[in-house]
């Protein structure tokens, strides 16, 4: 199996490492628009060769779009166009997947594409707040969930190939449609990023004496604000593309903050305690 | 040196372990109002003996108030009263400290106490989201900061004893007044807890199908929501006692959230990107 990775950052690079190491891929090709990242990825040895997009799509059995979702929306139809234009004997069994955090825009962009069935929409839910080829690491995906969206729109063979790929990454697969995916990720991922960004902005804004933040920042603050280090290249398009769901969750969140604010302003210990006890129920879900 | 710990939970219990292990204390006595916790603390071996508050204060060179700040505000004057009432030869060199997250209420409560100088206000900035004697662990404080407040109000000898105590816990000490302490902790600790509580409430409220939260919760969500498991016994009085500072930070935070909301609602990619880039500056402060 030959695998091509478009975008050799944290996700693409980490996939490249484990797919090769664990024998899923005999050869891994990479495509990377940013020259510094491309040469780093080759030097680190993330991929066997850095090639052009055309070469990658033509040579590889599986192509992985591991670029921010704004770029992925443009590239996905291009890749499918190349599949459709090539000789069927060579191109009909090729598969392209994306690994983006939002799905509706992507799936809508190729809904009526003649070779839509060669595309599988996937979202491996793993990552760190770091980016670029230097952030890539083995084992990044182990034990995490991977969502496969609208699998009935893909050919069963393509889905099977992709399931094997995520098996090799030690991920458990979950199936849902794009629309549900985008609602769920707004709740369990996108809102967390927004709250971290807002927390960082709050503290940076008010605490001019940064020395004190550094001195005082306990583990609690660090873990709550960690996601605020996340890349704007990745998160700007996610928040734009999943706008309606994210706004909906943010509105609920702001309501909860205001309820807390009111209870504290009233010094209403009973109300504060009840809010905290209700929040504690998260223990049932998160270890 | 004999050390008495009032409140054998996460903080008190962890102190007991390391102060004994590392030779700062020859004997550690414990006071614990909750019978289940008291017997657990004795069985686990956190302390040498569980005794009454009176015995503890009379016997120990250093008494540590490791109870929620609401209880500490009541107990601190009682302990100082006992110091003042006892024979000077025995009681004049004894020291009492608290380890609470808010300081102004506490220091105000004993500002004019005749033996105020035997009290040192301290805040070891370490912890986990768990509580009770079972949560106690060795090494909890290693490498973290401990704030000593209003040290000029305490006798130099008392401060010296307390510095040695925190030395034994491998903490670095920082000095500031109570009022600044409460402002700073509102920014780097209290607001993080409120945002986590609000996040947990949001997700629990909307995501009725909890199975999906569990499946989808990535590392990012877990770390952002972790503090929502924190105890209402501890956090209700903190948020009440540090009300003005916390409200001030919350107002800034809600402003930032609204700015984000507006940028997303407008699908203004430039504004979203700028907000994220500004938030990224937290990298300079948090590793």
Coordinates of C-alpha atoms in Angstrom, one line a residue:
Chain A
X1 CA 0.0 0.0 0.0
X2 CA 1.3 3.4 -0.9
X3 CA 0.0 6.3 1.2
X4 CA 0.2 10.0 0.4
X5 CA -0.1 12.7 3.0
X6 CA -1.0 16.2 2.0
X7 CA 0.1 18.5 4.7
X8 CA 3.0 17.3 6.9
X9 CA 2.0 18.9 10.2
X10 CA 1.1 17.4 13.6
X11 CA -1.7 15.2 12.2
X12 CA -0.3 14.3 8.8
X13 CA 3.2 13.8 10.1
X14 CA 2.1 11.6 13.0
X15 CA 0.0 9.5 10.7
X16 CA 3.0 9.1 8.3
X17 CA 5.2 7.9 11.2
X18 CA 2.8 5.2 12.4
X19 CA 1.4 4.0 9.1
X20 CA 4.9 3.3 7.9
X21 CA 6.3 1.9 11.2
X22 CA 3.3 -0.4 11.7
X23 CA 3.4 -1.8 8.1
X24 CA 0.1 -0.4 6.8
X25 CA 2.1 1.6 4.2
X26 CA 5.1 0.3 2.3
X27 CA 5.9 3.8 1.2
X28 CA 4.7 7.2 2.4
X29 CA 4.8 10.2 0.1
X30 CA 4.3 13.7 1.3
X31 CA 3.0 17.0 -0.1
X32 CA 3.8 20.2 1.7
X33 CA 3.3 23.7 0.4
X34 CA 5.5 25.4 3.0
X35 CA 9.2 24.8 1.9
X36 CA 10.6 25.0 5.4
X37 CA 8.1 22.4 6.7
X38 CA 8.7 20.3 3.6
X39 CA 12.5 20.1 4.1
X40 CA 12.1 19.6 7.8
X41 CA 9.7 16.7 7.2
X42 CA 12.1 15.1 4.8
X43 CA 15.1 15.6 7.2
X44 CA 13.1 14.2 10.2
X45 CA 12.2 11.3 8.0
X46 CA 8.4 11.6 8.3
X47 CA 8.0 10.6 4.7
X48 CA 10.0 8.7 2.1
X49 CA 9.7 11.4 -0.6
X50 CA 8.2 14.9 -0.8
X51 CA 6.4 15.1 -4.2
X52 CA 3.9 17.3 -6.0
X53 CA 0.1 17.0 -5.4
X54 CA -0.3 15.5 -8.9
X55 CA 2.4 12.9 -8.4
X56 CA 1.0 12.0 -5.0
X57 CA -2.6 11.5 -6.1
X58 CA -1.4 9.5 -9.2
X59 CA 0.9 7.2 -7.3
X60 CA -0.8 6.6 -4.0
X61 CA -3.6 4.1 -3.1
X62 CA -4.7 6.3 -0.2
X63 CA -4.4 10.1 -0.1
X64 CA -4.9 11.8 3.2
X65 CA -5.8 15.5 3.2
X66 CA -4.2 16.7 6.5
X67 CA -4.5 20.4 5.8
X68 CA -6.7 23.0 7.6
X69 CA -10.3 22.7 6.6
X70 CA -10.3 25.8 4.6
X71 CA -7.7 24.4 2.2
X72 CA -9.2 20.9 2.4
X73 CA -12.5 22.2 1.0
X74 CA -10.7 23.4 -2.1
X75 CA -8.4 20.4 -2.5
X76 CA -10.9 17.6 -2.1
X77 CA -12.8 18.3 -5.3
X78 CA -9.5 18.6 -7.1
X79 CA -8.3 15.2 -6.0
X80 CA -11.6 13.6 -6.9
X81 CA -11.4 15.3 -10.3
X82 CA -8.0 13.7 -10.8
X83 CA -9.5 10.3 -9.9
X84 CA -12.3 10.8 -12.4
X85 CA -9.9 12.0 -15.1
X86 CA -7.4 9.1 -14.8
X87 CA -7.7 5.7 -16.4
X88 CA -10.3 3.7 -14.4
X89 CA -8.1 0.6 -14.2
X90 CA -5.5 2.6 -12.2
X91 CA -7.7 5.2 -10.4
X92 CA -11.0 3.5 -9.6
X93 CA -9.8 1.9 -6.4
X94 CA -7.9 4.9 -5.0
X95 CA -9.3 6.5 -1.9
X96 CA -9.0 10.0 -0.5
X97 CA -9.8 10.9 3.1
X98 CA -9.7 14.1 5.1
X99 CA -9.0 14.4 8.8
X100 CA -10.7 17.7 9.5
X101 CA -12.6 18.8 12.6
X102 CA -15.7 20.0 10.6
X103 CA -17.5 17.9 8.1
X104 CA -20.6 19.5 6.6
X105 CA -18.8 22.0 4.3
X106 CA -16.5 19.3 3.0
X107 CA -19.2 16.7 2.3
X108 CA -21.5 19.3 0.8
X109 CA -18.6 20.4 -1.5
X110 CA -18.4 16.9 -3.2
X111 CA -22.0 15.6 -2.6
X112 CA -22.7 15.3 -6.3
X113 CA -19.2 14.5 -7.5
X114 CA -19.2 11.6 -9.9
X115 CA -16.6 9.7 -7.9
X116 CA -17.8 10.8 -4.4
X117 CA -17.7 7.2 -3.4
X118 CA -13.9 7.2 -3.5
X119 CA -13.9 9.8 -0.6
X120 CA -14.3 8.9 3.0
X121 CA -14.9 11.7 5.6
X122 CA -12.9 10.9 8.8
X123 CA -12.0 12.8 11.9
X124 CA -9.4 11.2 14.1
X125 CA -9.9 12.9 17.5
X126 CA -6.4 13.3 18.7
X127 CA -3.9 16.1 18.8
X128 CA -1.9 18.5 20.9
X129 CA -1.8 22.2 21.0
X130 CA 1.4 22.2 18.9
X131 CA 1.7 22.3 15.1
X132 CA 4.1 21.7 12.2
X133 CA 6.2 18.7 11.3
X134 CA 8.3 19.1 14.5
X135 CA 5.1 18.4 16.5
X136 CA 4.5 15.0 14.8
X137 CA 5.0 12.0 17.1
X138 CA 4.5 8.3 17.1
X139 CA 1.5 6.9 19.0
X140 CA -0.5 10.2 18.8
X141 CA -3.7 8.4 17.9
X142 CA -3.5 5.3 20.1
X143 CA -6.6 4.7 22.1
X144 CA -8.5 7.7 20.8
X145 CA -11.8 7.7 18.8
X146 CA -12.0 8.3 15.1
X147 CA -15.4 9.4 13.6
X148 CA -16.2 8.2 10.1
X149 CA -19.0 10.3 8.6
X150 CA -21.7 9.5 6.0
X151 CA -20.0 6.1 5.4
X152 CA -23.0 5.1 3.2
X153 CA -21.9 7.8 0.7
X154 CA -18.6 6.0 0.2
X155 CA -18.0 2.7 -1.5
X156 CA -17.8 -0.2 1.0
X157 CA -14.3 -1.1 -0.2
X158 CA -13.1 2.4 0.4
X159 CA -14.6 2.4 3.9
X160 CA -12.9 -1.0 4.6
X161 CA -9.5 0.4 3.5
X162 CA -9.9 3.4 5.8
X163 CA -11.0 1.2 8.7
X164 CA -7.8 -0.8 8.3
X165 CA -5.8 2.4 8.2
X166 CA -7.3 3.5 11.6
X167 CA -6.9 0.0 13.0
X168 CA -3.2 0.4 12.3
X169 CA -3.4 3.7 14.3
X170 CA -5.1 1.9 17.2
X171 CA -8.2 4.1 17.0
X172 CA -11.7 3.0 17.7
X173 CA -14.1 4.0 14.9
X174 CA -17.5 5.6 15.5
X175 CA -20.0 6.3 12.7
X176 CA -22.3 9.3 12.3
X177 CA -23.5 11.7 9.7
X178 CA -21.7 15.0 9.0
X179 CA -24.4 17.1 10.6
X180 CA -24.3 15.2 13.9
X181 CA -20.6 15.2 13.8
X182 CA -20.4 19.0 13.6
X183 CA -22.9 19.4 16.5
X184 CA -21.0 17.0 18.7
X185 CA -17.6 18.4 18.0
X186 CA -18.9 21.9 18.7
X187 CA -19.7 20.6 22.2
X188 CA -16.7 18.5 23.0
X189 CA -13.9 20.2 21.1
X190 CA -14.7 23.6 19.5
X191 CA -16.2 25.3 22.6
X192 CA -13.2 24.1 24.7
X193 CA -10.9 26.0 22.4
X194 CA -13.0 29.1 22.4
X195 CA -13.1 29.1 26.3
X196 CA -9.3 28.7 26.4
X197 CA -8.7 31.5 23.9
X198 CA -11.0 33.8 26.0
X199 CA -9.3 32.8 29.2
X200 CA -5.9 33.6 27.7
X201 CA -7.1 36.9 26.4
X202 CA -8.6 37.8 29.8
X203 CA -5.5 37.0 31.8
X204 CA -3.1 38.6 29.3
X205 CA -5.3 41.7 29.2
X206 CA -5.5 42.3 32.9
X207 CA -2.4 40.9 34.3
X208 CA 0.2 43.3 33.0
X209 CA 2.8 42.0 35.4
X210 CA 3.4 38.8 33.5
X211 CA 6.0 37.7 36.0
X212 CA 3.3 37.0 38.4
X213 CA 1.2 34.9 36.0
X214 CA 4.2 32.8 35.5
X215 CA 5.0 32.5 39.2
X216 CA 1.4 31.8 40.2
X217 CA 0.1 29.7 37.3
X218 CA -0.8 26.4 39.0
X219 CA -1.5 23.2 37.2
X220 CA -5.2 24.1 37.0
X221 CA -4.7 27.3 35.1
X222 CA -2.2 25.7 32.8
X223 CA -4.5 22.8 31.8
X224 CA -7.5 25.1 31.3
X225 CA -5.5 27.6 29.1
X226 CA -3.4 25.0 27.3
X227 CA -5.6 25.0 24.1
X228 CA -5.1 28.7 23.8
X229 CA -1.8 27.9 22.2
X230 CA -3.6 26.3 19.2
X231 CA -2.9 27.5 15.7
X232 CA -5.0 30.2 14.1
X233 CA -4.5 28.5 10.7
X234 CA -6.3 25.5 11.9
X235 CA -8.9 27.1 14.1
X236 CA -10.1 30.1 12.1
X237 CA -11.7 28.0 9.4
X238 CA -13.1 25.5 11.9
X239 CA -14.9 28.2 13.8
X240 CA -16.1 29.8 10.6
X241 CA -17.3 26.6 9.0
X242 CA -19.0 25.3 12.1
X243 CA -20.4 28.7 12.8
X244 CA -24.0 27.9 13.6
X245 CA -23.2 25.0 16.0
X246 CA -20.4 26.9 17.7
X247 CA -22.6 30.0 18.2
X248 CA -25.4 27.8 19.7
X249 CA -23.0 26.3 22.2
X250 CA -21.4 29.6 23.0
X251 CA -24.8 31.1 23.8
X252 CA -25.5 28.3 26.2
X253 CA -22.1 28.7 27.7
X254 CA -22.5 32.5 28.1
X255 CA -25.8 31.8 29.8
X256 CA -24.1 29.5 32.3
X257 CA -21.4 32.1 33.0
X258 CA -24.1 34.7 33.6
X259 CA -25.9 32.3 36.0
X260 CA -22.6 31.8 37.9
X261 CA -22.0 35.5 37.9
X262 CA -25.4 36.3 39.3
X263 CA -25.0 33.7 42.1
X264 CA -21.6 35.1 43.0
X265 CA -22.8 38.7 42.8
X266 CA -25.7 37.8 45.2
X267 CA -23.2 35.9 47.4
X268 CA -25.8 33.2 47.2
X269 CA -23.8 30.3 48.6
X270 CA -26.7 27.8 48.1
X271 CA -26.9 28.7 44.4
X272 CA -23.1 28.6 43.9
X273 CA -23.0 25.2 45.6
X274 CA -25.8 23.8 43.4
X275 CA -24.1 25.0 40.2
X276 CA -20.8 23.4 41.3
X277 CA -22.5 20.2 42.2
X278 CA -24.3 20.1 38.9
X279 CA -21.0 20.7 37.1
X280 CA -19.4 17.9 39.2
X281 CA -21.6 15.4 37.3
X282 CA -19.0 15.6 34.5
X283 CA -17.2 13.0 36.7
X284 CA -19.5 10.4 35.4
X285 CA -18.2 11.1 31.9
X286 CA -14.6 12.1 32.1
X287 CA -12.2 10.2 34.2
Chain B
X1 CA 9.3 19.8 65.7
X2 CA 5.6 18.7 66.3
X3 CA 3.2 19.6 63.5
X4 CA -0.6 19.6 63.7
X5 CA -2.8 19.5 60.7
X6 CA -6.4 20.6 61.0
X7 CA -8.3 19.0 58.1
X8 CA -6.9 15.8 56.6
X9 CA -7.9 16.2 53.0
X10 CA -5.8 16.6 49.8
X11 CA -3.7 19.5 51.0
X12 CA -3.5 18.7 54.7
X13 CA -2.9 15.0 54.1
X14 CA -0.2 15.6 51.5
X15 CA 1.6 18.0 53.8
X16 CA 1.5 15.5 56.6
X17 CA 3.1 12.8 54.4
X18 CA 6.0 14.9 53.2
X19 CA 6.7 16.9 56.4
X20 CA 7.1 13.6 58.3
X21 CA 9.0 11.8 55.5
X22 CA 11.4 14.6 55.0
X23 CA 12.2 15.0 58.6
X24 CA 10.7 18.5 59.2
X25 CA 8.2 17.0 61.7
X26 CA 9.2 14.4 64.3
X27 CA 5.5 13.8 64.9
X28 CA 2.4 14.8 63.0
X29 CA -0.9 15.1 64.8
X30 CA -4.2 15.4 62.9
X31 CA -7.6 16.9 63.6
X32 CA -10.5 15.9 61.4
X33 CA -14.2 16.6 62.0
X34 CA -15.5 14.0 59.6
X35 CA -15.3 10.6 61.3
X36 CA -14.9 8.6 58.1
X37 CA -12.1 10.8 56.9
X38 CA -10.5 10.7 60.4
X39 CA -10.4 6.9 60.5
X40 CA -9.2 6.7 56.9
X41 CA -6.4 9.2 57.6
X42 CA -5.2 7.1 60.6
X43 CA -5.5 3.8 58.7
X44 CA -3.6 5.2 55.6
X45 CA -1.0 6.5 58.1
X46 CA -1.2 10.1 57.1
X47 CA -0.7 11.2 60.8
X48 CA 0.7 9.6 63.9
X49 CA -2.4 10.4 66.0
X50 CA -5.8 12.0 65.4
X51 CA -6.6 14.3 68.3
X52 CA -9.0 17.1 69.3
X53 CA -8.4 20.7 68.2
X54 CA -7.5 21.7 71.8
X55 CA -4.9 18.9 72.2
X56 CA -3.5 19.7 68.7
X57 CA -3.0 23.4 69.4
X58 CA -1.6 22.8 72.9
X59 CA 0.9 20.1 71.8
X60 CA 2.1 21.3 68.4
X61 CA 4.8 23.8 67.5
X62 CA 3.1 24.5 64.2
X63 CA -0.6 24.2 63.5
X64 CA -1.8 24.1 59.9
X65 CA -5.3 25.1 59.1
X66 CA -6.1 23.0 56.0
X67 CA -9.8 23.4 56.0
X68 CA -12.1 25.3 53.5
X69 CA -11.7 29.0 53.9
X70 CA -15.2 29.4 55.4
X71 CA -14.2 27.2 58.3
X72 CA -10.7 28.6 58.5
X73 CA -12.1 32.1 59.1
X74 CA -13.8 30.8 62.2
X75 CA -11.0 28.6 63.5
X76 CA -8.1 31.0 63.1
X77 CA -9.2 33.4 65.8
X78 CA -9.9 30.4 68.1
X79 CA -6.4 29.1 67.7
X80 CA -4.9 32.5 68.4
X81 CA -7.2 32.8 71.4
X82 CA -5.7 29.6 72.7
X83 CA -2.2 30.8 72.1
X84 CA -3.0 34.0 74.0
X85 CA -4.6 32.2 76.9
X86 CA -1.9 29.6 77.4
X87 CA 1.3 30.1 79.5
X88 CA 3.7 32.3 77.5
X89 CA 6.7 30.1 78.1
X90 CA 4.9 27.3 76.3
X91 CA 2.7 29.1 73.8
X92 CA 4.6 32.3 72.7
X93 CA 6.7 30.5 70.0
X94 CA 3.9 28.5 68.5
X95 CA 2.9 29.3 65.0
X96 CA -0.4 28.8 63.1
X97 CA -0.7 29.0 59.3
X98 CA -3.5 28.6 56.9
X99 CA -3.3 27.3 53.3
X100 CA -6.4 28.9 51.8
X101 CA -6.9 30.3 48.3
X102 CA -8.3 33.6 49.5
X103 CA -6.6 35.8 52.1
X104 CA -8.3 39.1 52.7
X105 CA -11.1 37.8 54.8
X106 CA -8.7 35.7 56.9
X107 CA -6.2 38.4 57.6
X108 CA -8.9 40.9 58.3
X109 CA -10.5 38.5 60.9
X110 CA -7.3 38.6 63.0
X111 CA -5.8 42.0 62.1
X112 CA -6.0 43.3 65.7
X113 CA -5.6 40.0 67.5
X114 CA -3.1 40.4 70.4
X115 CA -1.0 37.5 69.1
X116 CA -1.5 38.1 65.4
X117 CA 2.2 37.8 64.9
X118 CA 2.1 34.1 65.6
X119 CA 0.0 33.6 62.5
X120 CA 1.5 33.4 59.0
X121 CA -0.9 33.6 56.0
X122 CA 0.3 31.1 53.3
X123 CA -1.0 29.7 50.0
X124 CA 0.8 26.7 48.6
X125 CA -0.3 26.8 45.0
X126 CA -0.7 23.1 44.3
X127 CA -3.5 20.6 44.2
X128 CA -5.6 18.3 42.1
X129 CA -9.3 18.2 41.4
X130 CA -9.7 15.4 43.9
X131 CA -10.4 15.8 47.7
X132 CA -10.4 13.9 50.9
X133 CA -7.6 11.9 52.7
X134 CA -7.5 9.3 49.8
X135 CA -6.4 12.1 47.4
X136 CA -3.4 12.9 49.6
X137 CA -0.1 12.1 47.9
X138 CA 3.7 12.6 48.4
X139 CA 5.4 15.2 46.3
X140 CA 2.2 17.2 45.7
X141 CA 3.9 20.5 46.4
X142 CA 7.3 19.9 44.8
X143 CA 8.3 22.7 42.4
X144 CA 5.2 24.8 42.9
X145 CA 5.0 28.3 44.2
X146 CA 3.9 29.2 47.8
X147 CA 2.6 32.7 48.5
X148 CA 3.3 34.2 51.9
X149 CA 1.0 37.2 52.6
X150 CA 1.6 40.2 54.8
X151 CA 4.7 38.7 56.2
X152 CA 5.5 42.0 58.0
X153 CA 2.4 41.3 60.2
X154 CA 4.0 38.1 61.5
X155 CA 7.0 37.7 63.8
X156 CA 10.2 37.2 61.9
X157 CA 10.8 33.9 63.8
X158 CA 7.4 32.6 62.8
X159 CA 8.0 33.5 59.1
X160 CA 11.4 31.7 59.3
X161 CA 9.8 28.6 60.7
X162 CA 7.2 28.6 57.9
X163 CA 9.9 29.2 55.2
X164 CA 11.6 26.1 56.5
X165 CA 8.4 24.2 56.3
X166 CA 7.8 25.1 52.7
X167 CA 11.5 24.4 52.0
X168 CA 10.9 20.9 53.1
X169 CA 8.0 20.7 50.7
X170 CA 10.3 21.9 47.8
X171 CA 8.2 25.1 47.2
X172 CA 9.5 28.4 46.1
X173 CA 8.2 31.3 48.2
X174 CA 6.7 34.5 46.9
X175 CA 5.7 37.5 49.1
X176 CA 2.8 39.8 48.5
X177 CA 0.0 41.5 50.5
X178 CA -3.4 39.8 50.9
X179 CA -5.1 42.2 48.7
X180 CA -2.8 41.6 45.7
X181 CA -2.9 37.9 46.4
X182 CA -6.6 37.8 46.0
X183 CA -6.5 39.7 42.8
X184 CA -3.8 37.5 41.3
X185 CA -5.5 34.2 42.3
X186 CA -8.7 35.4 40.8
X187 CA -6.9 35.7 37.5
X188 CA -4.7 32.5 37.6
X189 CA -6.9 30.1 39.5
X190 CA -10.4 31.1 40.4
X191 CA -11.5 32.1 36.9
X192 CA -10.2 28.8 35.5
X193 CA -12.4 27.0 37.9
X194 CA -15.5 29.0 37.0
X195 CA -14.9 28.5 33.2
X196 CA -14.5 24.8 33.8
X197 CA -17.7 24.6 35.8
X198 CA -19.5 26.6 33.1
X199 CA -18.1 24.3 30.4
X200 CA -19.3 21.2 32.2
X201 CA -22.7 22.7 32.7
X202 CA -23.0 23.6 29.1
X203 CA -22.0 20.2 27.8
X204 CA -24.1 18.3 30.3
X205 CA -27.1 20.5 29.6
X206 CA -27.1 20.1 25.9
X207 CA -25.6 16.7 25.2
X208 CA -28.2 14.4 26.5
X209 CA -26.6 11.5 24.8
X210 CA -23.8 11.2 27.3
X211 CA -22.4 8.1 25.5
X212 CA -21.2 10.5 22.7
X213 CA -19.5 12.9 25.1
X214 CA -17.6 10.0 26.5
X215 CA -16.7 8.6 23.1
X216 CA -15.7 11.9 21.6
X217 CA -14.1 13.7 24.5
X218 CA -10.6 14.3 23.3
X219 CA -7.6 15.3 25.5
X220 CA -8.4 18.9 24.8
X221 CA -11.9 18.8 26.3
X222 CA -10.8 16.7 29.3
X223 CA -8.0 19.1 30.3
X224 CA -10.3 22.1 29.9
X225 CA -13.1 20.6 31.9
X226 CA -11.0 18.8 34.5
X227 CA -11.4 21.5 37.2
X228 CA -15.1 21.1 37.0
X229 CA -14.7 18.0 39.3
X230 CA -13.5 20.3 42.1
X231 CA -15.3 20.2 45.4
X232 CA -18.2 22.6 46.2
X233 CA -17.1 22.6 49.9
X234 CA -13.8 24.2 48.9
X235 CA -15.0 26.4 46.1
X236 CA -18.2 27.9 47.4
X237 CA -16.5 29.9 50.1
X238 CA -13.6 30.9 47.8
X239 CA -15.9 32.3 45.2
X240 CA -17.9 34.1 47.9
X241 CA -15.0 35.5 49.8
X242 CA -13.1 36.7 46.7
X243 CA -16.4 37.9 45.2
X244 CA -15.3 41.4 44.0
X245 CA -12.1 40.2 42.3
X246 CA -13.8 37.2 40.8
X247 CA -16.7 39.3 39.4
X248 CA -14.2 41.7 37.9
X249 CA -12.3 38.9 36.1
X250 CA -15.6 37.3 35.0
X251 CA -16.8 40.5 33.5
X252 CA -13.6 40.8 31.4
X253 CA -13.9 37.1 30.5
X254 CA -17.6 37.5 29.3
X255 CA -16.5 40.5 27.3
X256 CA -13.9 38.4 25.5
X257 CA -16.4 35.7 24.9
X258 CA -18.8 38.2 23.4
X259 CA -16.0 39.6 21.2
X260 CA -15.3 36.1 19.9
X261 CA -19.0 35.4 19.5
X262 CA -19.4 38.6 17.4
X263 CA -16.4 37.7 15.2
X264 CA -17.8 34.2 14.6
X265 CA -21.3 35.5 14.0
X266 CA -19.9 37.9 11.4
X267 CA -17.8 35.1 9.9
X268 CA -15.1 37.7 10.1
X269 CA -12.0 35.5 9.6
X270 CA -9.6 38.4 10.1
X271 CA -11.1 39.2 13.5
X272 CA -11.1 35.5 14.5
X273 CA -7.5 35.1 13.5
X274 CA -6.5 38.2 15.4
X275 CA -8.2 37.1 18.6
X276 CA -6.5 33.6 18.3
X277 CA -3.1 35.2 17.6
X278 CA -3.5 37.5 20.7
X279 CA -4.5 34.5 22.8
X280 CA -1.5 32.6 21.5
X281 CA 0.7 35.0 23.4
X282 CA 0.0 32.9 26.5
X283 CA 2.8 30.7 25.1
X284 CA 5.3 33.3 26.4
X285 CA 4.0 32.5 29.9
X286 CA 2.9 28.9 30.1
X287 CA 5.0 26.2 28.8

